[in-house]
Short mmCIF file of C-alpha atoms in Angstrom, two decimals:
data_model
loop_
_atom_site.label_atom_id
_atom_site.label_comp_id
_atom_site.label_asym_id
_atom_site.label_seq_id
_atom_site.Cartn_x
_atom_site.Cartn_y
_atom_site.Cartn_z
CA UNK A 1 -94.16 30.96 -10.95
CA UNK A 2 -94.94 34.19 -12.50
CA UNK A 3 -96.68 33.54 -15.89
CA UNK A 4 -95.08 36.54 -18.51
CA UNK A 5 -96.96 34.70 -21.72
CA UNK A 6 -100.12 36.86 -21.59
CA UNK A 7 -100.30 37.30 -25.15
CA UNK A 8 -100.17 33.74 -26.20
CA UNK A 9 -103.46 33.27 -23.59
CA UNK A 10 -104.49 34.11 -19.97
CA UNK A 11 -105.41 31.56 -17.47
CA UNK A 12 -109.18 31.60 -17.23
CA UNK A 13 -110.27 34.76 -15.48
CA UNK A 14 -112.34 34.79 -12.02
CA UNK A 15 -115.85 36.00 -14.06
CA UNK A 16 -115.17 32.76 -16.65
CA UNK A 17 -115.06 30.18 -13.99
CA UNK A 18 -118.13 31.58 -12.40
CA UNK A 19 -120.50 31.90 -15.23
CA UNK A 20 -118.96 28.54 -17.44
CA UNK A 21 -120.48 27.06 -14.00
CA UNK A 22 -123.75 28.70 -14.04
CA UNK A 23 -124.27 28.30 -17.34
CA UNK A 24 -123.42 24.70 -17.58
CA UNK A 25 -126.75 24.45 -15.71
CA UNK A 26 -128.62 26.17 -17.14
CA UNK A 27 -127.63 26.40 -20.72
CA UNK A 28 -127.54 22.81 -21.61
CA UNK A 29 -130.25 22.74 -24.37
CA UNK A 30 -130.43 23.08 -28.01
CA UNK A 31 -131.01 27.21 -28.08
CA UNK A 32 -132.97 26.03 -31.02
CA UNK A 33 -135.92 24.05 -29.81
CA UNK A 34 -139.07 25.97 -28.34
CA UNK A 35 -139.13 24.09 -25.15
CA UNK A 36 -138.36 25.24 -21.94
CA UNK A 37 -135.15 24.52 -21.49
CA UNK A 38 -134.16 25.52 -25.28
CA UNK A 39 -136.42 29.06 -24.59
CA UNK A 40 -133.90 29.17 -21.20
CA UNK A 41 -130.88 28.67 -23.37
CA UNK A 42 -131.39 30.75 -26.18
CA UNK A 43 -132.01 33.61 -23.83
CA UNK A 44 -128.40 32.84 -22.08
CA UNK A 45 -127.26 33.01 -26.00
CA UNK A 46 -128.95 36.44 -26.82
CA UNK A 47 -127.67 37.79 -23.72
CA UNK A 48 -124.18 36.59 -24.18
CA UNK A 49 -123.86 38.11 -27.49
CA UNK A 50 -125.91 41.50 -26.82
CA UNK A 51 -123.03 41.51 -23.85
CA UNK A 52 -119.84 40.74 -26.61
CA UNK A 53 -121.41 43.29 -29.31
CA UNK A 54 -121.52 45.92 -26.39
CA UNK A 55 -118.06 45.46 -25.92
CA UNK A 56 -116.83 45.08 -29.65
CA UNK A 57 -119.20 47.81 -30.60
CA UNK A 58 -121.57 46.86 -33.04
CA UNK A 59 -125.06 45.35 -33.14
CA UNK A 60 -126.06 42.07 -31.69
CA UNK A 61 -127.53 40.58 -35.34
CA UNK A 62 -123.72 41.48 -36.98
CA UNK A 63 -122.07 39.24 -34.26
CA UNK A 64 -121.51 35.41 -34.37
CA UNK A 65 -119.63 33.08 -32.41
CA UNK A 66 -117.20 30.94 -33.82
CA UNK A 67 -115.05 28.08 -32.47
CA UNK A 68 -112.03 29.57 -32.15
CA UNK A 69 -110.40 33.22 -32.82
CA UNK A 70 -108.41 31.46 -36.09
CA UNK A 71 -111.48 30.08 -37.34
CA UNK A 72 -112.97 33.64 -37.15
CA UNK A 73 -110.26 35.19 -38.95
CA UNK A 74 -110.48 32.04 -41.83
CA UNK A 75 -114.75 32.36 -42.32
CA UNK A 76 -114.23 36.19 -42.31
CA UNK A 77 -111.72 36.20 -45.06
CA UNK A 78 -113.68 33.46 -47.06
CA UNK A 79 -116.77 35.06 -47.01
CA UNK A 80 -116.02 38.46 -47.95
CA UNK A 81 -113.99 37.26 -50.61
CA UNK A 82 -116.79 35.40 -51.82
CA UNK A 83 -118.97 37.90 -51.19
CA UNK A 84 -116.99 40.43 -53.17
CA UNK A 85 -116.02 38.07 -56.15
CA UNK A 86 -117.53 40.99 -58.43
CA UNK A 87 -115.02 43.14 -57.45
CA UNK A 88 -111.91 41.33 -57.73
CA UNK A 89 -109.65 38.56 -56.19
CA UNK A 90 -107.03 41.15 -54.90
CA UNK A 91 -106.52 40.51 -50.98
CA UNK A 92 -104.14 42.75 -49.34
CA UNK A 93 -102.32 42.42 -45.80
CA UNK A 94 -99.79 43.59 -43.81
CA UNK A 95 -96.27 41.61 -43.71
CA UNK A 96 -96.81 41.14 -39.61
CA UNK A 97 -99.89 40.00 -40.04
CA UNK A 98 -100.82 36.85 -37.44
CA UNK A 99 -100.34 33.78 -39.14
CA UNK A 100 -103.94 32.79 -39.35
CA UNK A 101 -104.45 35.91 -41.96
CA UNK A 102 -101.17 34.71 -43.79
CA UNK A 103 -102.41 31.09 -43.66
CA UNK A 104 -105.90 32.17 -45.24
CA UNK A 105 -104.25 34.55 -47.73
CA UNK A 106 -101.88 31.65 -48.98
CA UNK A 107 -104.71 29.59 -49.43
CA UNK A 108 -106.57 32.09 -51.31
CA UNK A 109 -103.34 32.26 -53.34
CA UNK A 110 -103.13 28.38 -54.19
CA UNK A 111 -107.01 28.71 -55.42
CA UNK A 112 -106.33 31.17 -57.92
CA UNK A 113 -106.40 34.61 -56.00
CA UNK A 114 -103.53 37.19 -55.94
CA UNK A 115 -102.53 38.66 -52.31
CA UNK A 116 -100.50 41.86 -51.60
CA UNK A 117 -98.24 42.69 -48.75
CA UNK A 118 -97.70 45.95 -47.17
CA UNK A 119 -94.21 46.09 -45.58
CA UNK A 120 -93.90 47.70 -42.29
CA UNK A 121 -91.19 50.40 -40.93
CA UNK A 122 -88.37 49.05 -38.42
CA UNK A 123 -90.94 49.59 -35.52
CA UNK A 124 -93.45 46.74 -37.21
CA UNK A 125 -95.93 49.43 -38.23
CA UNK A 126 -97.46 50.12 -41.49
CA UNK A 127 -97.51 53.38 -42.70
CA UNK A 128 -100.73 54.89 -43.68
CA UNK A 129 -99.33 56.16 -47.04
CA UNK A 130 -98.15 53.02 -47.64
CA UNK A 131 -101.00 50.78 -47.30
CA UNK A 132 -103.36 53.44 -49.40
CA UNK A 133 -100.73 53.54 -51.96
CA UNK A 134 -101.60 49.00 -51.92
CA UNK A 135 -105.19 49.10 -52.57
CA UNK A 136 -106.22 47.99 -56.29
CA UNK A 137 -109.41 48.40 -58.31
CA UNK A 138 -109.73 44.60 -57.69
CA UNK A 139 -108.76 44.74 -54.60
CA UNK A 140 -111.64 43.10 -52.60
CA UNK A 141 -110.61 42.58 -49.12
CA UNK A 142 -107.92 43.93 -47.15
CA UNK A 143 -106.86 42.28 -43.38
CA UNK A 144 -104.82 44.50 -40.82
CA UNK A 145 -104.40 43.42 -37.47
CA UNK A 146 -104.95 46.31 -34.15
CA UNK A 147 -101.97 45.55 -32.75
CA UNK A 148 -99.43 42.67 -33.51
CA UNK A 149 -99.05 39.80 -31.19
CA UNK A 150 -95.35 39.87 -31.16
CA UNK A 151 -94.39 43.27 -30.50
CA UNK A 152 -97.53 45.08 -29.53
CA UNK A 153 -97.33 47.69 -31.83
CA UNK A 154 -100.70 49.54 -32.49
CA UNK A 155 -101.91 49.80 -36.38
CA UNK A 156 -103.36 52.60 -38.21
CA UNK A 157 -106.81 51.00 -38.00
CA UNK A 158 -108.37 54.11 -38.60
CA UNK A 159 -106.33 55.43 -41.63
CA UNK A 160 -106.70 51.94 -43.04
CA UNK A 161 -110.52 51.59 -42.76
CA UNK A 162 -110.64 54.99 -44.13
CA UNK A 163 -108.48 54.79 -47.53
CA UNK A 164 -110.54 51.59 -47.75
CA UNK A 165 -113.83 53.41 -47.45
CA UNK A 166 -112.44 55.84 -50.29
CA UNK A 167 -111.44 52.73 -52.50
CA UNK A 168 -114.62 50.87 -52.10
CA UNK A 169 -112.66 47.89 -49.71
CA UNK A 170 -114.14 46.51 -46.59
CA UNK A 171 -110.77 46.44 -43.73
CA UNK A 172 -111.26 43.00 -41.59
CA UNK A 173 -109.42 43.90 -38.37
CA UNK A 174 -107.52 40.77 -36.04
CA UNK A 175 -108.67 42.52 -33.11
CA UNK A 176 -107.44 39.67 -30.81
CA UNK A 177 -104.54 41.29 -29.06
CA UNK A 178 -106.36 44.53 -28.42
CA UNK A 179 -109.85 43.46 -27.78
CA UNK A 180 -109.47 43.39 -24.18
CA UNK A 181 -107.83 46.64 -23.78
CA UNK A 182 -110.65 48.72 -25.34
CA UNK A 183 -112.81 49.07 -28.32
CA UNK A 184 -110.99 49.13 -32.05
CA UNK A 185 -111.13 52.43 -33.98
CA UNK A 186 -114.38 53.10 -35.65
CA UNK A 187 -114.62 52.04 -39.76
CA UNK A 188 -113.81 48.35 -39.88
CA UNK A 189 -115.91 46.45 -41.88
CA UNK A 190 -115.40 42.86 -40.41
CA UNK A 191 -113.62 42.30 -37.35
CA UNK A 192 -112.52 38.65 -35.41
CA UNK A 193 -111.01 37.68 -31.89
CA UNK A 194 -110.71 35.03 -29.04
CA UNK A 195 -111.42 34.34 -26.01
CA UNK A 196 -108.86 32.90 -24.06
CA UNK A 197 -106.95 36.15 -24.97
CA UNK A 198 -108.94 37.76 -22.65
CA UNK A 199 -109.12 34.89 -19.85
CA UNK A 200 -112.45 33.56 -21.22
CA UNK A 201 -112.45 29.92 -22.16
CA UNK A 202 -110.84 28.41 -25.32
CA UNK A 203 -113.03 27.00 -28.23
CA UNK A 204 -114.71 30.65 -28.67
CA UNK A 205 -114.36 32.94 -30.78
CA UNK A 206 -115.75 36.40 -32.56
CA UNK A 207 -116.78 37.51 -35.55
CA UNK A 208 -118.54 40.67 -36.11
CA UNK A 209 -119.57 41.50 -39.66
CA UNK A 210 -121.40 44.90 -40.23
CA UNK A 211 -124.52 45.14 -42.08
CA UNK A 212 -123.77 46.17 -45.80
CA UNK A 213 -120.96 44.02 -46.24
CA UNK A 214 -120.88 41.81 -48.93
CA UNK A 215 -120.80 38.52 -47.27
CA UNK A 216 -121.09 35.01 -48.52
CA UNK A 217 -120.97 32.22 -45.55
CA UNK A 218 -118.62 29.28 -46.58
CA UNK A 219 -120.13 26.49 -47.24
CA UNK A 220 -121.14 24.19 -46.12
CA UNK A 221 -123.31 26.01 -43.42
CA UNK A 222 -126.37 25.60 -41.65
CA UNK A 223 -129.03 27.96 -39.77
CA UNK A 224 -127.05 28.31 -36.56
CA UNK A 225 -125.21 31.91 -35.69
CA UNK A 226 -125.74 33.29 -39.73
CA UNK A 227 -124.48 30.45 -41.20
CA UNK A 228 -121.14 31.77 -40.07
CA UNK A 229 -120.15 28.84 -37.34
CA UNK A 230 -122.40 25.89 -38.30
CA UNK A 231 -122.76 23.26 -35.78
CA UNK A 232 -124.34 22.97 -31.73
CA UNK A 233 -122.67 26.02 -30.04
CA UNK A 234 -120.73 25.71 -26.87
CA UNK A 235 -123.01 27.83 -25.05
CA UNK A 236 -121.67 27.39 -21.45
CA UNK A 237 -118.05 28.94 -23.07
CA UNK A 238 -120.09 31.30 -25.48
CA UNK A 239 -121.47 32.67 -22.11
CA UNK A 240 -118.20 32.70 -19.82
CA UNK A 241 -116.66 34.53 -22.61
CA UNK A 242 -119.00 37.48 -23.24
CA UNK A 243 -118.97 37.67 -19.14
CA UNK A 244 -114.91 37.84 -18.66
CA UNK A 245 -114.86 40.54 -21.48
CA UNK A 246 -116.96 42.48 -20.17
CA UNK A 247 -115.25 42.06 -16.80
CA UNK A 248 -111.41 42.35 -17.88
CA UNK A 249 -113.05 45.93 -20.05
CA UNK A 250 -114.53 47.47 -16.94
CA UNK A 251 -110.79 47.08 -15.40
CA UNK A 252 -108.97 47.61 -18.42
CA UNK A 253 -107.86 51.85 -18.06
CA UNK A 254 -106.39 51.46 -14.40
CA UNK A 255 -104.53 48.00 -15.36
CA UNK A 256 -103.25 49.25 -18.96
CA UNK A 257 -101.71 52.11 -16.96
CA UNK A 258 -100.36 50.27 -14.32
CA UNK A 259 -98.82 47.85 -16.62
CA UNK A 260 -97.53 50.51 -19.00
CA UNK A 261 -95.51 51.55 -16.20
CA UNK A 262 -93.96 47.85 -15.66
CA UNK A 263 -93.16 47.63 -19.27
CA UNK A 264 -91.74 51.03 -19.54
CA UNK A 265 -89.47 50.03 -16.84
CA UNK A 266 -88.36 47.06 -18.81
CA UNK A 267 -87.83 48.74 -22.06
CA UNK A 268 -85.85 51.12 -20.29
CA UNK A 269 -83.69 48.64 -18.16
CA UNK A 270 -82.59 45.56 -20.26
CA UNK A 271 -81.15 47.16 -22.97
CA UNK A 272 -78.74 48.93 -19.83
CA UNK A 273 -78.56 45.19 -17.90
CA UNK A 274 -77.45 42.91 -20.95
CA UNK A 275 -75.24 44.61 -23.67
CA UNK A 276 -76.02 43.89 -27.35
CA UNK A 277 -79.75 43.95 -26.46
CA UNK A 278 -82.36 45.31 -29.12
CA UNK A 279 -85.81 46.53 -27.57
CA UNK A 280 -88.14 46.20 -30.81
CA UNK A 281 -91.57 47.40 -31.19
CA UNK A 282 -92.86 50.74 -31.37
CA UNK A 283 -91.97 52.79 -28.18
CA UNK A 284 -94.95 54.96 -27.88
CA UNK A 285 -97.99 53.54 -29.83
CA UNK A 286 -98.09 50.23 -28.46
CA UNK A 287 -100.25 47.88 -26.16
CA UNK A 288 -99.51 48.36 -22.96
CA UNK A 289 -98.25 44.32 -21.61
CA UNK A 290 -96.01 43.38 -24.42
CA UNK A 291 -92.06 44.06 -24.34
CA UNK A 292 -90.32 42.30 -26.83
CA UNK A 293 -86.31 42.38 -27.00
CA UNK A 294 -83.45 40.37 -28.87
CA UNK A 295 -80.15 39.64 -27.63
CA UNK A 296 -76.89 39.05 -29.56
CA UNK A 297 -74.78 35.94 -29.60
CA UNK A 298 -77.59 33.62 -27.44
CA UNK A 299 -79.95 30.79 -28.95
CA UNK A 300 -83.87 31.63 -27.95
CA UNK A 301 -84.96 28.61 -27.10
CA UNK A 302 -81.88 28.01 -24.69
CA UNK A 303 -83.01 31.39 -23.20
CA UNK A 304 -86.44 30.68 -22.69
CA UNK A 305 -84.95 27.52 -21.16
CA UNK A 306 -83.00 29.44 -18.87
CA UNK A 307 -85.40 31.47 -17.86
CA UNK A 308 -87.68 28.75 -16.81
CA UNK A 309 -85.54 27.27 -14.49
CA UNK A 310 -85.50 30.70 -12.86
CA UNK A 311 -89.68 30.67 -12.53
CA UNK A 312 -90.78 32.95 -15.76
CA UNK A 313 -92.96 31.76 -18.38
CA UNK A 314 -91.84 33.95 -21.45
CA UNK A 315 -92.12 33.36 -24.93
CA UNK A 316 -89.91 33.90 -28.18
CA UNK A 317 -90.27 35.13 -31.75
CA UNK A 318 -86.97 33.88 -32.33
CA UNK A 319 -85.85 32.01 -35.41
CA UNK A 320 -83.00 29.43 -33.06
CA UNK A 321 -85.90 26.96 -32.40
CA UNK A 322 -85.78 22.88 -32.48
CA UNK A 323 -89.20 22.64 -34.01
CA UNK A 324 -88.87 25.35 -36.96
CA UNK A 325 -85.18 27.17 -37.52
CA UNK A 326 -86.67 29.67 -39.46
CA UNK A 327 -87.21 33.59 -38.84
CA UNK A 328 -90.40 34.71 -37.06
CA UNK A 329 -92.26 36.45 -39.85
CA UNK A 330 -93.43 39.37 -38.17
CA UNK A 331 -89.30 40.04 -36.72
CA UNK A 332 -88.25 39.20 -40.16
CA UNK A 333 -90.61 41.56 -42.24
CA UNK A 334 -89.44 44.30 -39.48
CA UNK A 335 -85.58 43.64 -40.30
CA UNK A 336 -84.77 43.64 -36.59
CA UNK A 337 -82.39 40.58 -34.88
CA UNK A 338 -84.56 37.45 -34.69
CA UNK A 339 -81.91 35.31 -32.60
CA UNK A 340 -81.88 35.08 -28.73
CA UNK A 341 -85.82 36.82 -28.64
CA UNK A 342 -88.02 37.13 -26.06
CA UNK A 343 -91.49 37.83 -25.15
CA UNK A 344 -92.44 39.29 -21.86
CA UNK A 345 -96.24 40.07 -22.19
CA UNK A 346 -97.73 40.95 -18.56
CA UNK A 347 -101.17 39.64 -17.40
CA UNK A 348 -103.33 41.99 -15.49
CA UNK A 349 -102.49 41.86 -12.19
CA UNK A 350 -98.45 41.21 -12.28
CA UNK A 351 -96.84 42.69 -9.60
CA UNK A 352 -93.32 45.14 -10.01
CA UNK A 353 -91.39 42.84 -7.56
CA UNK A 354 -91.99 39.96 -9.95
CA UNK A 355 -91.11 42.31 -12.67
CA UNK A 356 -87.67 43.77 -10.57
CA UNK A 357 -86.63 39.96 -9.97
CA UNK A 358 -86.44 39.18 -13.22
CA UNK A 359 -84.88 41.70 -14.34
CA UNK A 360 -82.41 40.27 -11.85
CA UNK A 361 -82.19 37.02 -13.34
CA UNK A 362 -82.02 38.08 -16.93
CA UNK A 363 -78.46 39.30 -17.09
CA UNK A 364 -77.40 36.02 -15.50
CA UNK A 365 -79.65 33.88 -17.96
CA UNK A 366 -78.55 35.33 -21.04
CA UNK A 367 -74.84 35.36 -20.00
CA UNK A 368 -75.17 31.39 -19.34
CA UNK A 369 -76.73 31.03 -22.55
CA UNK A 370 -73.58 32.78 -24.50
CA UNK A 371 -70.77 31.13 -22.49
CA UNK A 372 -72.31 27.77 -23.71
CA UNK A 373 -72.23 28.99 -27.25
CA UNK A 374 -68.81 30.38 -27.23
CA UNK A 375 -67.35 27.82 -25.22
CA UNK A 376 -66.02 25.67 -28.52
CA UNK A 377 -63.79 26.87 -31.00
CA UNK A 378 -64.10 30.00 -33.33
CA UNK A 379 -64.81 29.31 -36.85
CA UNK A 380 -61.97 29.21 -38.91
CA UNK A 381 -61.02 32.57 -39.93
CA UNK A 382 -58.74 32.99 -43.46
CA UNK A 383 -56.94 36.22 -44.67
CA UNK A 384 -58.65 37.63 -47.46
CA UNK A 385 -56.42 40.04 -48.73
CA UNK A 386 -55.00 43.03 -46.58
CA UNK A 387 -57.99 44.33 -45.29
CA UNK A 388 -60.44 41.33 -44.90
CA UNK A 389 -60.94 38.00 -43.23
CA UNK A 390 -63.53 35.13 -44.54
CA UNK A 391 -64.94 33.17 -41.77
CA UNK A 392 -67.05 29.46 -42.22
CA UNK A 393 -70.28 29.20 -40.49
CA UNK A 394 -71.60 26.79 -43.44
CA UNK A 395 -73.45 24.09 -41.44
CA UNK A 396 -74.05 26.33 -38.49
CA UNK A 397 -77.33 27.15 -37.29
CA UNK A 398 -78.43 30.43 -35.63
CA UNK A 399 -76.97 32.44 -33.88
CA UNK A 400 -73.66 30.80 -35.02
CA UNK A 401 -73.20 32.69 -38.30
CA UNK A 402 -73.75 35.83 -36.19
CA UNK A 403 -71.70 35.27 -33.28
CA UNK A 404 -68.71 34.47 -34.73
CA UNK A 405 -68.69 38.01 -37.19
CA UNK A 406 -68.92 39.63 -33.51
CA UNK A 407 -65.99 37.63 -32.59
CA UNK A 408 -63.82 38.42 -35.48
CA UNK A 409 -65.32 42.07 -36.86
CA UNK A 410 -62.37 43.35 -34.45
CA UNK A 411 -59.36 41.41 -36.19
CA UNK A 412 -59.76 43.63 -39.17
CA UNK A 413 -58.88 47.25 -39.29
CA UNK A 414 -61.61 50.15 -39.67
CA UNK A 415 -62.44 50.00 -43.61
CA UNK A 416 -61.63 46.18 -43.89
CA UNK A 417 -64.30 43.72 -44.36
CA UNK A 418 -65.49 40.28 -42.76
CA UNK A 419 -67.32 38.07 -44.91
CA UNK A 420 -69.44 35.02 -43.94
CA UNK A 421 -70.12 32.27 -45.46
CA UNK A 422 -73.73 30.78 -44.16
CA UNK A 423 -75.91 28.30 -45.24
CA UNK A 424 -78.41 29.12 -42.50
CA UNK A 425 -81.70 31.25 -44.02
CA UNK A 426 -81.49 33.06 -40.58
CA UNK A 427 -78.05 34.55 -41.37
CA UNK A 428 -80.23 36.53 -44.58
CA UNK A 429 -82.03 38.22 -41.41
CA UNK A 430 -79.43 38.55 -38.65
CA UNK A 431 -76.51 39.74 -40.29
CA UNK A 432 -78.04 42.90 -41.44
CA UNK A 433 -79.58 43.50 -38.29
CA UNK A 434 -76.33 43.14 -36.43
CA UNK A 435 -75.00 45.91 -38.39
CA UNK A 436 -77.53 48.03 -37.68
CA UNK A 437 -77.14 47.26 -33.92
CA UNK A 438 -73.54 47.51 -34.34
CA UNK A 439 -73.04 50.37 -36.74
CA UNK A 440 -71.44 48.94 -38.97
CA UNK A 441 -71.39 48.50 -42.74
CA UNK A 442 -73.56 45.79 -44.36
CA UNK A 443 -72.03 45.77 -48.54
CA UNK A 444 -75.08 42.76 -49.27
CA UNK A 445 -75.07 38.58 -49.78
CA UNK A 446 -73.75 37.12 -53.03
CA UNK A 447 -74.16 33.30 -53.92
CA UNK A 448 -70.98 31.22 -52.91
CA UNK A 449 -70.23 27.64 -53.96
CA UNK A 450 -71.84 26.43 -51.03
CA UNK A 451 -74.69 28.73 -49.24
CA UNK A 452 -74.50 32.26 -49.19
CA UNK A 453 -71.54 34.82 -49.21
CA UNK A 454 -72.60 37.71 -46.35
CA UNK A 455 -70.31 40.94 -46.66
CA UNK A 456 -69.44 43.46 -43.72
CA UNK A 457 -67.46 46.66 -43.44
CA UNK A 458 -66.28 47.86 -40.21
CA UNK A 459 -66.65 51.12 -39.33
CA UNK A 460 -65.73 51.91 -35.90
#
C-alpha cells in the first residue's frame, strides 16, 4: 500500500532500526554514573548529539534532547519567555503556525501574556515586511516555522531572524518539516524538531538553543540535558535518531530532486483530472514532498476514505471531519477552500508508477464522493426578488452550504445574487473561497435570524 502521509511521520528508516539495536546493548546505563557501563553510555550520548548538532548546525553544548518534537517547541517557548521577562510579554507568530506553537502561545495568553499573529498571503507565506512591521518593543519572543506542515511552503527564516536581530528578538524556528531536507537559514536563535519526521524513532526530540540567549529552563528541572528535558533519557532512541538524520541528510539533494519532479507532476495534473480542484501552497518556494489540493462539492474525510480503499495513505487539512468540523487553521488563515482536502506528502523513495496510479484513481474517488453528496435533494431554493434566490443550508454541515450555491449560482442571471443561509462556521471559510475559485462576486455575511446570511454575485 503506498504510504503518501510522509509529513505526519515516516516509518522508521533502515539506519534507526540498526543503531536503536546496537545501542539497546550497549547504551543501557545511567549516562550519569562513572562506571563502566555509564562511561560507555554517556559516550553513545555525546556522540549522538555531536552527530544531531552537525546536522542542525550549531554546537554540541546548545543542543538537548527532548521527548518529543512538541515538547521541544513548548520548553523552547517557556524558557525564552522566561528568560526574556525583562523585555516584555509580547510573543509573536505566524497564523500557520503548527499547533504546538499556537497551543503554547494560547497558554502564554491565559497566564497573562499578549501574543501577535502575522497573517500570511493566499500561498500560506508571511511576508517579510509584514512580520518586521509585528515586532514590538516588548516583544520578547517571536516563533516562525521553516516550512508549514500542511502545504510545504518555505518561510522567510532568514528575513525573520534578521528584523529580529535589528529589534533585539530571538526567532525560535519549528524546523520539523524541513530538518531532514537540509540545514535552516543561518540567524535563528532557538530552534526545535522530531524525529520520527525524519524516520528516526518517536519519543525524541530537538532543541537547540544558541549561546547568548536568554534562557530560563521551566521548572521543575533537574541536571540532565541543561535542565531542558529532565528525567532518564531514552538513549537507545536519542542514538537511532542522530544516526537516521544524518543518514536521510547525506541522501537528501538527489531525493528532494527526484521527488520535486513527482510533485510537480501532481500539481500540474489534478487540477486538469478533477474540475473544481484548488492546488494550494506556494508553487515555487516549497518543500519538495508535500502537494496539498482541495476539491469542490466532496467531504474530506469521505475522500480520504475513498482513497484508502484504493491503497493510498493520504491525509487532510480539511474542515468536513467526524472528530472536529472545524477549518484547519493553517487553510483557514490562507483563505483557500478547506472542504474535500488532501495531503499527498511523498516519502523518500516513492516510485512515479505509484504516483501515475493514483492519479488514476483520484478522478474516480472524488467523483464517488460527490455523487453521494448530491444524490438527495437540493436545498430549498426561494425567489428573492427578480434577480436573486435564497437557499437553506441551516443545519448542514460542510461541504453542504457550498455545494448547493454551485448548484443554484446558475438559476440566477449574470448580476443577480444567491444568498445562503448557514449555520456551519466552515461556510465563513468556504464560501469566499469558492468565489475566488469560481470568479465570482463575494458582497460579505450578515447575521440572519438563525446562523449566518452569506451573499454572492454572479458574474459570468
Amino acid at each position: 500500500m503506498p504510504y503518501f502521509d510522509a509529513a505526519s511521520t515516516l516509518p522508521p528508516h533502515p539506519v534507526a532500526r540498526e543503531a536503536l539495536l546496537a545501542a539497546w546493548d550497549e547504551g543501557w546505563a545511567d549516562p550519569s554514573r562513572l562506571y563502566r557501563e555509564g562511561r560507555r553510555a554517556r559516550m553513545l550520548l555525546d556522540a549522538a548529539r555531536e552527530s544531531a548538532a552537525e546536522q542542525v548546525g550549531c554546537r554540541p553544548d546548545e543542543l538537548s534532547f527532548t521527548t518529543s518534537g512538541t515538547r521541544a517547541v513548548h520548553t523552547g517557548i517557556a524558557g525564552a519567555l522566561a528568560g526574556r521577562r525583562r523585555a516584555g510579554r509580547h510573543l509573536l507568530v505566524s497564523a500557520v503556525e503548527h499547533s504546538a506553537v499556537l497551543h503554547a502561545a494560547a497558554a502564554h495568553e491565559r497566564a497573562g501574556g499578549t501574543v501577535g499573529e502575522v497573517a500570511p498571503d493566499r500561498h500560506g507565506r508571511i511576508g517579510p515586511g509584514d512580520w518586521a512591521a509585528a515586532l514590538r518593543p516588548d516583544t520578547a519572543l517571536a516563533c516562525l516555522q521553516s516550512a508549514n506542515h500542511e502545504t510545504g511552503t518555505e518561510q522567510p527564516v532568514a528575513e525573520a531572524a534578521e528584523a529580529g536581530r535589528a529589534a533585539g528578538v530571538p526567532l525560535l524556528v519549528d524546523a520539523a518539516q524541513s530538518l531532514p531536507w537540509g540545514p535552516v537559514p543561518e540567524g535563528w536563535s532557538l530552534l526545535a524538531a522530531s524525529a520520527h519526521k525524519w524516520g528516526g524513532p518517536g519519543g525524541v526530540g530537538l532543541l537547540a538553543v544558541r549561546k547568548g540567549v536568554r534562557f530560563a529552563a521551566p521548572e521543575p528541572s533537574d541536571e540532565r540535558e541543561s535542565g531542558r528535558s529532565p528525567g532518564f533519557p531514552g538513549l537507545p532512541e536519542v542514538v537511532a535518531a542522530a544516526a537516521s538524520l544524518r543518514a536521510v541528510r547525506a541522501g537528501a539533494a538527489a531525493e528532494a530532486a527526484r521527488l520535486r519532479r513527482l510533485t510537480e507532476l501532481l500539481r500540474a495534473t489534478v487540477p486538469q483530472l478533477v474540475p473544481d480542484c484548488e492546488v494550494v501552497g506556494d508553487p515555487v518556494r516549497r518543500l519538495p514532498h508535500i502537494v496539498t489540493f482541495s476539491c469542490l462539492y466532496a467531504d474530506g474525510e469521505a475522500l480520504l476514505h475513498a482513497l484508502d480503499r484504493e491503497g493510498f495513505a493520504v491525509n487532510s487539512g480539511s474542515s468536513c471531519t467526524s472528530s472536529t468540523l472545524t477549518p484547519s487553521h493553517v487553510l483557514r488563515a490562507m483563505g483557500v477552500l478547506s472542504g474535500g482536502n488532501v495531503r499527498v506528502s511523498l516519502p523518500p523513495g516513492t516510485r512515479e508508477e505509484d504516483v501515475r496510479r493514483f492519479l488514476a484513481v483520484l478522478p474516480g474517488a472524488v467523483r464517488g464522493v460527490r455523487d453521494q453528496l448530491t444524490a438527495g435533494a437540493p436545498a430549498p431554493a426561494v425567489p428573492d426578488g427578480a434577480d436573486g434566490l435564497v437557499i437553506d443550508t441551516l443545519g448542514e454541515r460542510c461541504p453542504v452550504p457550498v455545494t448547493e450555491l454551485g448548484r443554484v449560482i446558475g438559476r440566477v442571471p449574470v448580476g443577480g445574487t444567491v444568498t445562503v443561509l448557514s449555520d456551519d462556521e466552515v461556510a465563513s471559510l468556504d464560501i469566499p473561497a469558492w468565489c475566488h475559485l469560481r470568479d465570482h462576486e463575494y458582497l460579505g455575511a450578515e447575521p440572519a435570524a438563525r446562523g449566518t446570511a452569506y451573499r454572492v454575485r454572479r458574474t459570468s
